[in-house]
Every structure is written in structure tokens, then in C-alpha cells.
mmCIF file of C-alpha atoms and ligand atoms in Angstrom:
data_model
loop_
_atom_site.group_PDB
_atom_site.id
_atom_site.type_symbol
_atom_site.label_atom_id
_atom_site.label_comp_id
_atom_site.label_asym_id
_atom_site.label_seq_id
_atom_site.Cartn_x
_atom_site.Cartn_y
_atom_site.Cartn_z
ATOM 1 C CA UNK A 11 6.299 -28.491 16.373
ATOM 2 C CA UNK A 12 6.880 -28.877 12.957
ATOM 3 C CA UNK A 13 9.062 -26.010 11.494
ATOM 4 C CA UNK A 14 7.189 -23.430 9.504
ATOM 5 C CA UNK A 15 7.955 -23.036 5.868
ATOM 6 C CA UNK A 16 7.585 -19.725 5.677
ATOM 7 C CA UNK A 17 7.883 -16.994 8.533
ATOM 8 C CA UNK A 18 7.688 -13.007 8.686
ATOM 9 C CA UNK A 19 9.209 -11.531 11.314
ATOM 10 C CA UNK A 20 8.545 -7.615 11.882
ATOM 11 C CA UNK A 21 8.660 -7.015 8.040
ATOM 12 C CA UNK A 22 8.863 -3.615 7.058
ATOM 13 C CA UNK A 23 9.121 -1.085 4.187
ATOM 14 C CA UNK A 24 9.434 2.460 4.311
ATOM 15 C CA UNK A 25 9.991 4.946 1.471
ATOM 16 C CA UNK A 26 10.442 7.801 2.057
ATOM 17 C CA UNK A 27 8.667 9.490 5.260
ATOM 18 C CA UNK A 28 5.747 6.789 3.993
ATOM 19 C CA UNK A 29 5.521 3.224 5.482
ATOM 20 C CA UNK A 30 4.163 0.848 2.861
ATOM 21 C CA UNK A 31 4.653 -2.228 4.803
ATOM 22 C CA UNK A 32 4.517 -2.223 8.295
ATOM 23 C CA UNK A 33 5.732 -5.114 10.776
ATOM 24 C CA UNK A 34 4.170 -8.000 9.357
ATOM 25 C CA UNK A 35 4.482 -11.229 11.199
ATOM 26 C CA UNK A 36 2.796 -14.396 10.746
ATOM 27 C CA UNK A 37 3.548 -18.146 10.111
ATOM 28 C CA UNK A 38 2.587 -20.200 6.985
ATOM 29 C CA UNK A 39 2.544 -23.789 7.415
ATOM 30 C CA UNK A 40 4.008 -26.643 4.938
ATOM 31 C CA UNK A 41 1.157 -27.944 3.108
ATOM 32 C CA UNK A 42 -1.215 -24.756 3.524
ATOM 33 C CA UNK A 43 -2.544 -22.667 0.835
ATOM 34 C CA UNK A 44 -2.373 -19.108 2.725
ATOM 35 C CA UNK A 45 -3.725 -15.769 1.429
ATOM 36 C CA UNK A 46 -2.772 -12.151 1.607
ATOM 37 C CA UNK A 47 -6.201 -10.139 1.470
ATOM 38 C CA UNK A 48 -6.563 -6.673 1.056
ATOM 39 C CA UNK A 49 -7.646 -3.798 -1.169
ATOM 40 C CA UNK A 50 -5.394 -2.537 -3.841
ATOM 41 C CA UNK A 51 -2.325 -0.730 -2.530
ATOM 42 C CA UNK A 52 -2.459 -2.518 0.666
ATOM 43 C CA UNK A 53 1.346 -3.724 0.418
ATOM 44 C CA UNK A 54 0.381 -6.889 -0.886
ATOM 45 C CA UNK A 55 2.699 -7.238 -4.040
ATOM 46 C CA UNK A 56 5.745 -5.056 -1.999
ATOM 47 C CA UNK A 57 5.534 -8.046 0.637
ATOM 48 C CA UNK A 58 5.808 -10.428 -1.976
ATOM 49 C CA UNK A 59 8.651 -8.883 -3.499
ATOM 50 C CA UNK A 60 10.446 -8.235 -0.174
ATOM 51 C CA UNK A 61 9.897 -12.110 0.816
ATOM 52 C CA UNK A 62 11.796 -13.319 -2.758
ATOM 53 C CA UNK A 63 14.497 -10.600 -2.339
ATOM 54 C CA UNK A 64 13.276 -8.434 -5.066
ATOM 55 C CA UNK A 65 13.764 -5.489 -3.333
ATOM 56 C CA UNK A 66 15.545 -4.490 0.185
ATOM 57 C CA UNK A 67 13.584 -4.945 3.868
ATOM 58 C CA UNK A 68 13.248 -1.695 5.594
ATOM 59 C CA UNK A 69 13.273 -4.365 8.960
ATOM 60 C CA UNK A 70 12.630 -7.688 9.757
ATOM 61 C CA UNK A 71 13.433 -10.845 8.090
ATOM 62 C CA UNK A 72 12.276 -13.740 6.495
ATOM 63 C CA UNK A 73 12.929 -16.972 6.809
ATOM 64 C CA UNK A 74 12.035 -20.304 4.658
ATOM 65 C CA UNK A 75 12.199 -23.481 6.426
ATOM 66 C CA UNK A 76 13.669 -22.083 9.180
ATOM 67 C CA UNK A 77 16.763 -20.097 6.867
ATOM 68 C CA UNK A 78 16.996 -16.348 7.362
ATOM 69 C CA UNK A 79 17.343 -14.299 3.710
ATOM 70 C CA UNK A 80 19.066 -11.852 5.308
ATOM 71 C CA UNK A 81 21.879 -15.246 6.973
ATOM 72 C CA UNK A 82 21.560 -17.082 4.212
ATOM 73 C CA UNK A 83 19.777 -16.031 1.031
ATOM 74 C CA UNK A 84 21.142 -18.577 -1.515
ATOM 75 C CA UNK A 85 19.993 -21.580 0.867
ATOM 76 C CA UNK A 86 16.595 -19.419 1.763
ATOM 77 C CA UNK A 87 15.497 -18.730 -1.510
ATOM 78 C CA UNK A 88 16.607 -22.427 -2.996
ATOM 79 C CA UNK A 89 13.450 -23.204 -1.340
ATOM 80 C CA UNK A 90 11.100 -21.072 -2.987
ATOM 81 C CA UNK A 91 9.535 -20.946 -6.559
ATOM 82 C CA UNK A 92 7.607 -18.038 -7.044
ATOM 83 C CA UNK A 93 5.554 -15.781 -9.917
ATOM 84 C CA UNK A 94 5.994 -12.395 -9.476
ATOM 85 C CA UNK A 95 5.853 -10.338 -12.402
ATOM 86 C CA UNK A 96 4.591 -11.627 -15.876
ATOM 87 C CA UNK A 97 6.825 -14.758 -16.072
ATOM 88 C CA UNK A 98 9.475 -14.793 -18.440
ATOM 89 C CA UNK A 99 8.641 -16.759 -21.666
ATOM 90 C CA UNK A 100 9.915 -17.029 -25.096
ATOM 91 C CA UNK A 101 6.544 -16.626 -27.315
ATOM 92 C CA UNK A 102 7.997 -18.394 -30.227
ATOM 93 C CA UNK A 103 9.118 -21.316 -28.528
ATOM 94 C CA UNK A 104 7.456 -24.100 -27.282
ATOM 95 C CA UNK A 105 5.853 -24.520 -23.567
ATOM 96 C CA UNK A 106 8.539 -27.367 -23.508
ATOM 97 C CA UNK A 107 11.184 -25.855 -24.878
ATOM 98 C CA UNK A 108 10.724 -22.647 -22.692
ATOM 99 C CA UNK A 109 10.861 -25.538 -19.505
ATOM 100 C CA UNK A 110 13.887 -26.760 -21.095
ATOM 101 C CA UNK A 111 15.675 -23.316 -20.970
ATOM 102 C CA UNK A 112 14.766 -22.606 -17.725
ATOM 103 C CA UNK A 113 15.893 -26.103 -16.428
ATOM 104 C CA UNK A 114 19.023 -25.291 -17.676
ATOM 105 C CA UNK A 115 19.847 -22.452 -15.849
ATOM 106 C CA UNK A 116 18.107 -24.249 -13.161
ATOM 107 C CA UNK A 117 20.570 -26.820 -13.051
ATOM 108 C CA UNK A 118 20.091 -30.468 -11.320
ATOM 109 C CA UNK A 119 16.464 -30.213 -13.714
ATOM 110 C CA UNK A 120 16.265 -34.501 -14.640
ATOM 111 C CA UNK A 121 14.217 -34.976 -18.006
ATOM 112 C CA UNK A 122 12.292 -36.889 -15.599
ATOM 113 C CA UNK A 123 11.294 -33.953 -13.858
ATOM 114 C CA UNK A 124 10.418 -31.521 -16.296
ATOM 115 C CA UNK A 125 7.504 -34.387 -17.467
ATOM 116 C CA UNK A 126 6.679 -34.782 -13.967
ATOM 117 C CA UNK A 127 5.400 -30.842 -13.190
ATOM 118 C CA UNK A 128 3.700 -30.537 -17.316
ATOM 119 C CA UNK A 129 1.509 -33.245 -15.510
ATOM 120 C CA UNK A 130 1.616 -31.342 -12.654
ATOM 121 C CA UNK A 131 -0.186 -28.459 -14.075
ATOM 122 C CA UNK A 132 -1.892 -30.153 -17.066
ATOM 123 C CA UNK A 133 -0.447 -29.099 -20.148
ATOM 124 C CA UNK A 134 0.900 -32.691 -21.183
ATOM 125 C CA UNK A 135 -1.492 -32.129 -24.129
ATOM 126 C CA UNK A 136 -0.226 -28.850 -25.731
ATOM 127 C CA UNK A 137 3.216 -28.635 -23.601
ATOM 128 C CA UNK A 138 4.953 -28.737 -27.477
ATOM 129 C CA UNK A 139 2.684 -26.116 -28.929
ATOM 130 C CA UNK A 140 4.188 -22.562 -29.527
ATOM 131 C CA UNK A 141 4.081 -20.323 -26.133
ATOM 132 C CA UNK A 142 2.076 -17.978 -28.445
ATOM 133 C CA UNK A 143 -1.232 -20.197 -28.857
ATOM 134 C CA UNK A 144 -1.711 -20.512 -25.352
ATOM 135 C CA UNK A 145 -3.964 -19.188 -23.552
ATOM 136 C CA UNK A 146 -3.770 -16.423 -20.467
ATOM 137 C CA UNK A 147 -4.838 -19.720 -18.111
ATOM 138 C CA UNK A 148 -2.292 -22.086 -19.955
ATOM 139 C CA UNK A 149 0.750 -19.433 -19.936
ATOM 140 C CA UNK A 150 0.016 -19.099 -16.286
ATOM 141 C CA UNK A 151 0.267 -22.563 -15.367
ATOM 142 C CA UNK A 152 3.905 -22.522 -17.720
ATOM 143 C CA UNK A 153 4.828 -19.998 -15.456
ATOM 144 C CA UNK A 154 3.630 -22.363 -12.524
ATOM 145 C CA UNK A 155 5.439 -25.115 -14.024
ATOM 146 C CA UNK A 156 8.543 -22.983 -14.087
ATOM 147 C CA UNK A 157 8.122 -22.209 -10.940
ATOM 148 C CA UNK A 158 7.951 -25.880 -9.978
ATOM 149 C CA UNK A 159 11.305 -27.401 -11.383
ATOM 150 C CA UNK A 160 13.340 -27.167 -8.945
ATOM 151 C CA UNK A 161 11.119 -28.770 -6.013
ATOM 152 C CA UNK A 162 10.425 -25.386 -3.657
ATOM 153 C CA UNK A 163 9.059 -26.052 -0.447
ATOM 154 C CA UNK A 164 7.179 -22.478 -0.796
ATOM 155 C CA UNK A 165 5.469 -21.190 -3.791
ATOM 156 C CA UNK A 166 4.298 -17.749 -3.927
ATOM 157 C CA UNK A 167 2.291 -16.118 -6.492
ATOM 158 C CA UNK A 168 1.416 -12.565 -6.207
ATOM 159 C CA UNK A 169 -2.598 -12.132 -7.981
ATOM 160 C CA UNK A 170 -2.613 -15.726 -9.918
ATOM 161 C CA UNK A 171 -5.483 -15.256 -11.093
ATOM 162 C CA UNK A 172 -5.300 -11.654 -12.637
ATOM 163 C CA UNK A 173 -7.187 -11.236 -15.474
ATOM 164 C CA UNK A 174 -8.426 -15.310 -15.872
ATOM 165 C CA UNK A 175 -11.935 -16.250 -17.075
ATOM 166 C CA UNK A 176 -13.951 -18.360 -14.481
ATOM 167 C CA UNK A 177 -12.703 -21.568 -15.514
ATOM 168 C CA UNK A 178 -9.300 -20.618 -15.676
ATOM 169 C CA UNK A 179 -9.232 -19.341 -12.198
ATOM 170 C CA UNK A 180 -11.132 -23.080 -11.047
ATOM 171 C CA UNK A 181 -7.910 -24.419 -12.410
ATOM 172 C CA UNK A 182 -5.374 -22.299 -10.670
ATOM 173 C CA UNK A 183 -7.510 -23.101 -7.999
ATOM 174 C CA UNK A 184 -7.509 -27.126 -8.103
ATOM 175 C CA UNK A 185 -3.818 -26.724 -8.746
ATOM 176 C CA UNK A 186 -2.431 -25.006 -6.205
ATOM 177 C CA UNK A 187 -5.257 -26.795 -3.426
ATOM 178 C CA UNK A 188 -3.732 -29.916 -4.864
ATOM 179 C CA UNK A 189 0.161 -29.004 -5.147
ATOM 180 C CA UNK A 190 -0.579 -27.973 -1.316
ATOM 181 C CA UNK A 191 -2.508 -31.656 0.029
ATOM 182 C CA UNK A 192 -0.675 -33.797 -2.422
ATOM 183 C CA UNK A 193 3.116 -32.465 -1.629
ATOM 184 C CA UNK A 194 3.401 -30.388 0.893
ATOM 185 C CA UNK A 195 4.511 -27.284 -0.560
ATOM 186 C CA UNK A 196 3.232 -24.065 1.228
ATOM 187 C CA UNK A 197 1.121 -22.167 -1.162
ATOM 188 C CA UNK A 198 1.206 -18.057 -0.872
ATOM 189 C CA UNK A 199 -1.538 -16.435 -3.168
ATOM 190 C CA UNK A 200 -2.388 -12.570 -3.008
ATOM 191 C CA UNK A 201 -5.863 -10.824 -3.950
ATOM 192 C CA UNK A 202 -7.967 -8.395 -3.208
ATOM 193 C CA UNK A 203 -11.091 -10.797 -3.803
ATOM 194 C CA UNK A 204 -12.154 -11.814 -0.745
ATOM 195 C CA UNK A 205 -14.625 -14.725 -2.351
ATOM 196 C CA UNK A 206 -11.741 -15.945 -4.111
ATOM 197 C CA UNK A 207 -9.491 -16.248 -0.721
ATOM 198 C CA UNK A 208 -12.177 -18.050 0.811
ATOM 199 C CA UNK A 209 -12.658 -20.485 -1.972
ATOM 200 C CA UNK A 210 -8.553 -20.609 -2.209
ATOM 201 C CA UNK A 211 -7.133 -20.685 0.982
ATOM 202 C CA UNK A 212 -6.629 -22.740 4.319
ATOM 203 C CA UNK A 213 -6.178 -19.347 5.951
ATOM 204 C CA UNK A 214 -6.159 -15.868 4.793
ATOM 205 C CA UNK A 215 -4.330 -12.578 6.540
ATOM 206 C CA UNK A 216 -6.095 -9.306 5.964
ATOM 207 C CA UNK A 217 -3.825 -6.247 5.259
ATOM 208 C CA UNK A 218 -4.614 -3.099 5.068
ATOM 209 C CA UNK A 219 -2.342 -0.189 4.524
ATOM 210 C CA UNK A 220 0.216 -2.212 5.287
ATOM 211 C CA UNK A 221 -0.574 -3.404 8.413
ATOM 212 C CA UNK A 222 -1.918 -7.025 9.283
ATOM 213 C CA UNK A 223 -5.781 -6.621 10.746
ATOM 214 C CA UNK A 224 -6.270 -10.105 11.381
ATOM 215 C CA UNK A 225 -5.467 -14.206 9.834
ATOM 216 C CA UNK A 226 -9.208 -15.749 8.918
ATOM 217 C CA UNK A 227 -8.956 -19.967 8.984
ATOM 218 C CA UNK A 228 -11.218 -20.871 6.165
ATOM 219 C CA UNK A 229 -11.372 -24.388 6.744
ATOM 220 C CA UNK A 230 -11.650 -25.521 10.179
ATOM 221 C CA UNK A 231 -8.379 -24.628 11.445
ATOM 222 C CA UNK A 232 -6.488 -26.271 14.155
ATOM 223 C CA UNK A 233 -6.445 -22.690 16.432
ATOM 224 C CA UNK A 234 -3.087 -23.943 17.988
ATOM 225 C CA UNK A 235 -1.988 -20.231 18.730
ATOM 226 C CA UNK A 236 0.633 -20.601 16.319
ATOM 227 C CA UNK A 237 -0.307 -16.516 15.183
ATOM 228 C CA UNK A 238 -0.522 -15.514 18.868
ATOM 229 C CA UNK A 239 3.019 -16.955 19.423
ATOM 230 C CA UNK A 240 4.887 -15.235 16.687
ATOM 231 C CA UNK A 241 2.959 -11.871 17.483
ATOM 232 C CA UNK A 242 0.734 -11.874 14.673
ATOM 233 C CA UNK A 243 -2.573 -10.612 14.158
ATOM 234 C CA UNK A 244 -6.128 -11.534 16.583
ATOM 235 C CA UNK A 245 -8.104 -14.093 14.766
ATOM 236 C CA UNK A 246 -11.041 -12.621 12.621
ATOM 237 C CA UNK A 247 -14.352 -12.943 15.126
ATOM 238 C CA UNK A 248 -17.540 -13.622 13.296
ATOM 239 C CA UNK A 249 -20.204 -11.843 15.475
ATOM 240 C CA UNK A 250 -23.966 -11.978 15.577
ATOM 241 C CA UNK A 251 -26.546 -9.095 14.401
ATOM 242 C CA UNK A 252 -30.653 -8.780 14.598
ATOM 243 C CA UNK A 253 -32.950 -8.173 11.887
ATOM 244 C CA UNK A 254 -35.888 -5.903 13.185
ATOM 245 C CA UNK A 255 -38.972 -5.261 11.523
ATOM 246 C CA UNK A 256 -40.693 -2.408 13.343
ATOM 247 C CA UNK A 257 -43.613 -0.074 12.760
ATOM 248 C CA UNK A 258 -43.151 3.166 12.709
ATOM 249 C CA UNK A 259 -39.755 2.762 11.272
ATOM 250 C CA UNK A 260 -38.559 6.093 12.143
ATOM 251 C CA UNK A 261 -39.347 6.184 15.662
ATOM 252 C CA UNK A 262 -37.460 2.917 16.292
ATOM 253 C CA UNK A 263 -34.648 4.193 14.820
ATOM 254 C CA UNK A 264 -35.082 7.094 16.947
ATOM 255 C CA UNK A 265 -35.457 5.044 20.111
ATOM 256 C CA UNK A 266 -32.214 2.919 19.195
ATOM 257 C CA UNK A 267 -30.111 5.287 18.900
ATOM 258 C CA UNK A 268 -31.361 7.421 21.799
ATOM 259 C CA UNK A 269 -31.200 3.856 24.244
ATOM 260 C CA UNK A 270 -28.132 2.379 22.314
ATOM 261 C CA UNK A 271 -26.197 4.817 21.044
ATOM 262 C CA UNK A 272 -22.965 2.292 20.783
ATOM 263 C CA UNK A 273 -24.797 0.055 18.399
ATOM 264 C CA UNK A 274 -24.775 0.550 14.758
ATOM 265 C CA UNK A 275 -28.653 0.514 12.740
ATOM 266 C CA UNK A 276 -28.409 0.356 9.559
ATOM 267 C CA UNK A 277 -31.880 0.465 7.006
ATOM 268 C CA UNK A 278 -31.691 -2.247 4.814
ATOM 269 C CA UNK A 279 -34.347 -2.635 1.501
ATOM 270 C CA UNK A 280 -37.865 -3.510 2.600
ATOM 271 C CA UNK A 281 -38.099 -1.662 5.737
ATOM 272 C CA UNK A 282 -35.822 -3.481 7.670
ATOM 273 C CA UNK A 283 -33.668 -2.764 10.267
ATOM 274 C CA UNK A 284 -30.035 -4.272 10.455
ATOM 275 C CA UNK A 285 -29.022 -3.905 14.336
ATOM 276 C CA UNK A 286 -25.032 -4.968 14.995
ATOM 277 C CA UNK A 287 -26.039 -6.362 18.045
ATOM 278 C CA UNK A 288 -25.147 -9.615 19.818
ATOM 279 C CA UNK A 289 -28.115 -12.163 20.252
ATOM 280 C CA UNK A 290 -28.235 -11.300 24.090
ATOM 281 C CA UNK A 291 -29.107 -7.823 22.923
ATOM 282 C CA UNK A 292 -32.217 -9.132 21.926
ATOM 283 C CA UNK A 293 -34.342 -8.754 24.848
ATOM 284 C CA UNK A 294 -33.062 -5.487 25.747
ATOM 285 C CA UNK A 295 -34.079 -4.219 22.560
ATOM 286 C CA UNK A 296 -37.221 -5.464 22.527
ATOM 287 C CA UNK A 297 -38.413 -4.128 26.017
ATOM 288 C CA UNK A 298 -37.255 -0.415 25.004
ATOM 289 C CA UNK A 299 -39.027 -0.182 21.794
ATOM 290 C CA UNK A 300 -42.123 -2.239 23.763
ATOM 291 C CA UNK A 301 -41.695 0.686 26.033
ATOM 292 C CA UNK A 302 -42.485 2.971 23.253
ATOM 293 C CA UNK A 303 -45.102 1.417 22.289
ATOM 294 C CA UNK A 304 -43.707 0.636 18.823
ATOM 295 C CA UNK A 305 -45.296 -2.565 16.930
ATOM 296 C CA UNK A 306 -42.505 -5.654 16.695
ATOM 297 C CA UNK A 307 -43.176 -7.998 13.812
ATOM 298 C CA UNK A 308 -39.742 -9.556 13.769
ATOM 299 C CA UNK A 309 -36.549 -9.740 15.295
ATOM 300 C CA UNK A 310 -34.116 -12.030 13.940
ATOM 301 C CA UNK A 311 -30.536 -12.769 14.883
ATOM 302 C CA UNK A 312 -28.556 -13.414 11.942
ATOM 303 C CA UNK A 313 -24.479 -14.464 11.595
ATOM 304 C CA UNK A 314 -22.638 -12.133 10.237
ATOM 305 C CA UNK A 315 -21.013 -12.804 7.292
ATOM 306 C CA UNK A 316 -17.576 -13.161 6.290
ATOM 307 C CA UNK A 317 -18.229 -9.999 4.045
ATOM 308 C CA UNK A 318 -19.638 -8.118 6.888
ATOM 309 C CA UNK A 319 -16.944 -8.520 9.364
ATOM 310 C CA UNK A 320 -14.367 -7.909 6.511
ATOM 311 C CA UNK A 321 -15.542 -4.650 5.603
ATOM 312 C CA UNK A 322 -16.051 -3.424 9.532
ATOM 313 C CA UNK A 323 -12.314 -4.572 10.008
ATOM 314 C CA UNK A 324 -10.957 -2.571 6.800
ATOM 315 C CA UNK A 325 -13.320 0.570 7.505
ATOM 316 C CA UNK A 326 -12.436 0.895 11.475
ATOM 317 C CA UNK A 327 -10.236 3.664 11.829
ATOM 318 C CA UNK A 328 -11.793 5.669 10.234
ATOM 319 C CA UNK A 329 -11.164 5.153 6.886
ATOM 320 C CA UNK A 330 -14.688 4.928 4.826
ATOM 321 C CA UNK A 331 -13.221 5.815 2.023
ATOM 322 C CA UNK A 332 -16.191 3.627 0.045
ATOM 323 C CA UNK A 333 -14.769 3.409 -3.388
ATOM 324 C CA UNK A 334 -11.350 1.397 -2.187
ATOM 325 C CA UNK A 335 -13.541 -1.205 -1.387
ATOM 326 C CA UNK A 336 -15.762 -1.383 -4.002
ATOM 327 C CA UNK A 337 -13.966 -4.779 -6.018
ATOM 328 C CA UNK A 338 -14.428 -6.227 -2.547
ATOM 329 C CA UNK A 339 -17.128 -5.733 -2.440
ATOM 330 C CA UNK A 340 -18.565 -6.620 -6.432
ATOM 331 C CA UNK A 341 -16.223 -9.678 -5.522
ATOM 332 C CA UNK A 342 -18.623 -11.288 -3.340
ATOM 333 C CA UNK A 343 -22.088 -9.690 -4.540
HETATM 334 N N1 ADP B 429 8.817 2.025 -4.904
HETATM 335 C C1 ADP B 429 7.771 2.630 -4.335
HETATM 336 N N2 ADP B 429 7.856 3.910 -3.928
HETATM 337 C C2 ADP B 429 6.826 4.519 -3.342
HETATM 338 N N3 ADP B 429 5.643 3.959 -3.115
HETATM 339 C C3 ADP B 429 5.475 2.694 -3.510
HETATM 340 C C4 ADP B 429 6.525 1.955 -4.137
HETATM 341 N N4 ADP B 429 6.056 0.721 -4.420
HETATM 342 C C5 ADP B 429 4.778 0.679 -3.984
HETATM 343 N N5 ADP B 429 4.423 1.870 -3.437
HETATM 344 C C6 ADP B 429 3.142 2.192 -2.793
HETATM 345 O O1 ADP B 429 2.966 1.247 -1.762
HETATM 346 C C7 ADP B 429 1.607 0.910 -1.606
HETATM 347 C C8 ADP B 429 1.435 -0.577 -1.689
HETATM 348 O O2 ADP B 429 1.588 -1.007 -3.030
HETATM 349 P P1 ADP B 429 1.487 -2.510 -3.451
HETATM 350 O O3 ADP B 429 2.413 -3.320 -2.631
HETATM 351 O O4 ADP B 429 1.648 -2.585 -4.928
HETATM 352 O O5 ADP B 429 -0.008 -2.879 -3.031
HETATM 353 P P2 ADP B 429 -0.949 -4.086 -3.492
HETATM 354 O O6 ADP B 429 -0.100 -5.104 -4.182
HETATM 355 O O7 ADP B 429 -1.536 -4.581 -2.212
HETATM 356 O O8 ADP B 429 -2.000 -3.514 -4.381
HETATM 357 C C9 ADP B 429 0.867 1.692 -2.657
HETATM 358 O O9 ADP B 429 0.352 2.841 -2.051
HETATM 359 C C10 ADP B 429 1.931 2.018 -3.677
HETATM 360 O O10 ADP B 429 1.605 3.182 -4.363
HETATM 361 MG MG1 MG B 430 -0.297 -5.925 -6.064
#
């Protein structure tokens, strides 16, 4: 099996009495784009900064093509190009210039190069205008650039598309989809969008407080257990529910939750009735409101969505706290 580029291994952070992250493990493939989901103060950006030695691992390690950080960090983080903070640019200097510097301290940065990623990330045509005209879109695909030089085999970017219009978050996007397919590098993005992970990424993990609740493969992926075998998180199962339509609406609610008390009914607009029921609920249903002589005018098993099952998985244990997952939820609305 091909060596992962990236891998977390048990990674940890406490502070304090609190844990902020706690034992994340999963593998991220060369040539994937791969997501960290979750709500704001999930751990996101602390992972991030623990995987490019920003700050000190409470536990665990990471390695990059198969080098620990905590063995070897030098030959580790050679690997990597990442954006973690604002980038550091010189306003009053050029985009080129700015590459120039930081190829410098680079070192081993050919002309050549430096050409090669302004193509790279489409700035050829203003790469020699002042770092001050550019916009928040063009500054962040600098600091992409930047991040490029030196050939990483792992680029992470924590929230890369903070703050972007529409179209300037389509480019980020095309980018880093292409800089993934066309070379091979293994893309790590954060957000707490969930639309914008689907849109973005092969495969997404979903962390919440921390912890990982599950890895969601966006397109088609190869399910070769790869998560199971280095202890990560279940898969993210995409269940079935029933629409009802039901006359008198109260007494079928009534004579759910008296018959099914384990499955959620939730009232949606119009009258309808939103069961969280598998499709081979269906006939069980039907016969005990039947039984009760309640009028059926519809029952209709629906997929759940992405949304859906996202939301269940960040609520269950009993956290409901609504308004934590409110940009989730705009995100996708
Ligand atoms: N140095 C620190 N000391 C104490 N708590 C911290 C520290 N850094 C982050 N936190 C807390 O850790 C949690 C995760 O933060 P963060 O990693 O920034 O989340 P995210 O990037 O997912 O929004 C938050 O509750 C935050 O307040
Ligand atoms: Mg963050």
C-alpha cells in the first residue's frame, strides 16, 4: 500500500484540566483533498497547528510521508507547505518580489520555479503589482504560492476560504482540486461549512469538541478500510426516513410515540410528519396508525441528507446546544 502522506496517530492536546484535542487518528492520502469539519472551537485550527509544529503535542505524533515530527522534524516538515495564520507579506512590495524573498530563505527556489507556481495559482497577470492592490482572493493564493515553492508533498490550510466572496472561494476551490489530481500533493483544508467540504473535499472528518465523530467520502471513495486500520473514526452512514401525511395530525403523533417511542417525529411545515425511520419501518407504521383508524394520505421514504445526518452526529450526546450550529446550518440552507 502506498505510504500515506499524512498520518495522526493518537493526537492530543490538553490545557489545563481541559482537553482541546483528543486522540485524533486518521490517514490522508497523496493526491486527496481532505477536510476537517466541525463547528467553531472544535480543535480544528489547534490540530493544524500541532501537525506544522506550531505548538507542542500533549500525545501522539505525526508523521509526513511516513517521517515522525517528533524523530525527525526537519525531514517531516520539509514536506509540508502550509497557511496558518495570515501569511506573511510585505504590502509594499510586489507579489513577485514577496516570492522572491521567501525563495530566498527557502533556499534551492530555481527562477524556474517561482514562474512555475504564479501559474500555478494564476496571478501571472498581476504577480508584479504591489501586494497592496490585491485582492483578499489574490493575497490568498500569494500565500498559496508561498506555500508552494519548495515542492511539499502536504499542503495544509487552516479556513482558506475565510472571509472570500463566492468567486474567490470557486478559485481556491479549482486550485487546490487541481494541485491535488494534477500533482499529487495531499490537500488539508479546515471549515466549519459543511457545503463547502462537500464541494471541496475527497473526504471530510467531522470533529467535534475535539474528538473525531466520523470521515465522510464525498466522492465515491475506494472504502479500503484504510480508517478502520489506523483506528480512526466509523464511516458517516446515510440512513433513510418517511414522510407521513396523516389526518388528525395530533393523534398520529400521539400513536407514534406511544407504539414507537425509540423513533424520532418531528412536524415539519405543511402538516407533515418527518419519521427517522428506516424504509422497513414503513409497514409497521402504517398498520398501527390503520389501527387507529387515522386517515394515511402519504408516506414517503426519503434519504437523508448529508445535512441531516451531520447535525444528528454533532447533537448526540447530548449537546443541543442550537446556536453552535447555526453557520452549519445557514451554510447549507
Ligand atoms: N492556548 C489555549 N488555551 C486554552 N484554550 C485554548 C487554547 N487554544 C485554543 N483553545 C480552546 O480550544 C478549543 C478549540 O479551539 P480551536 O482549535 O481554535 O477551534 P476551531 O479552529 O475548530 O474553531 C476552543 O474551545 C478554544 O477556546
Ligand atoms: Mg479555527
Amino acid at each position: 500500500m502506498q505510504t500515506p502522506a499524512v498520518q495522526l496517530i493518537g493526537v492530543s492536546k490538553r490545557v489545563g484540566r481541559k482537553t482541546i484535542v483528543d486522540r485524533l487518528s486518521f490517514d490522508i492520502r497523496p493526491g486527496e483533498v481532505f477536510g476537517f469539519l466541525g463547528p467553531n472551537g472544535a480543535g480544528k485550527t489547534t490540530t493544524i497547528r500541532m501537525m506544522v509544529g506550531l505548538i507542542a503535542m500533549s500525545e501522539g505524533d505525526v508523521l509526513f510521508g511516513g517521517i515522525s515530527v517528533k524523530d525527525d522534524f526537519r525531514a517531516a516538515i520539509a514536506q509540508v507547505g502550509a497557511i496558518v495564520e495570515n501569511p506573511e507579506m510585505y504590502k509594499s512590495l510586489t507579489g513577485y518580489q514577496n516570492l522572491r524573498q521567501y525563495a530566498r530563505m527557502a533556499g534551492d527556489v530555481t527562477k524556474a520555479r517561482i514562474d512555475e507556481v504564479v501559474r500555478q495559482v494564476d496571478l501571472a497577470g498581476r504577480i508584479h503589482d504591489k501586494v497592496r492592490t490585491y485582492s483578499l482572493g489574490m493575497r490568498q493564493r500569494l500565500g498559496l504560492a508561498q506555500a508552494l515553492l519548495h515542492k511539499p508533498k502536504a499542503l495544509i490550510l487552516d479556513e482558506p476560504t475565510n472571509g472570500l466572496d463566492p468567486a474567490g472561494i470557486r478559485d481556491i476551490r479549482l486550485l487546490l482540486r487541481r494541485l491535488a489530481a494534477e500533482d499529487g500533493i495531499a490537500v488539508v483544508v479546515s471549515s466549519h461549512l459543511l457545503a463547502e467540504m462537500e464541494l471541496m473535499c475527497d473526504r471530510f472528518a467531522i470533529i467535534q469538541e475535539g474528538r473525531l465523530k466520523a470521515i465522510h467520502a464525498t466522492r465515491g471513495g475506494d472504502g479500503d478500510g484504510d480508517e478502520t486500520a489506523s483506528g480512526a473514526g466509523r464511516q458517516l452512514p446515510q440512513g433513510t426516513a418517511l414522510l407521513l401525511r396523516v389526518e388528525p395530525l395530533e393523534a398520529a403523533q400521539a400513536c407514534l410515540a406511544a407504539e414507537f417511542p425509540a423513533i424520532a417525529v418531528r412536524e415539519l411545515e405543511g402538516g407533515e410528519l418527518r419519521v427517522e425511520a428506516g424504509h422497513d419501518k414503513a409497514p409497521a407504521i402504517v398498520s398501527a396508525l390503520a389501527g387507529r383508524e387515522l386517515r394515511i394520505f402519504k408516506v414517503q421514504p426519503v434519504a437523508k441528507s448529508l445535512e441531516d445526518t451531520f447535525i444528528e452526529l454533532t447533537e448526540e450526546g447530548g449537546d443541543r446546544d442550537a446556536h453552535r450550529f447555526a453557520s452549519v446550518r445557514q451554510a447549507v440552507r
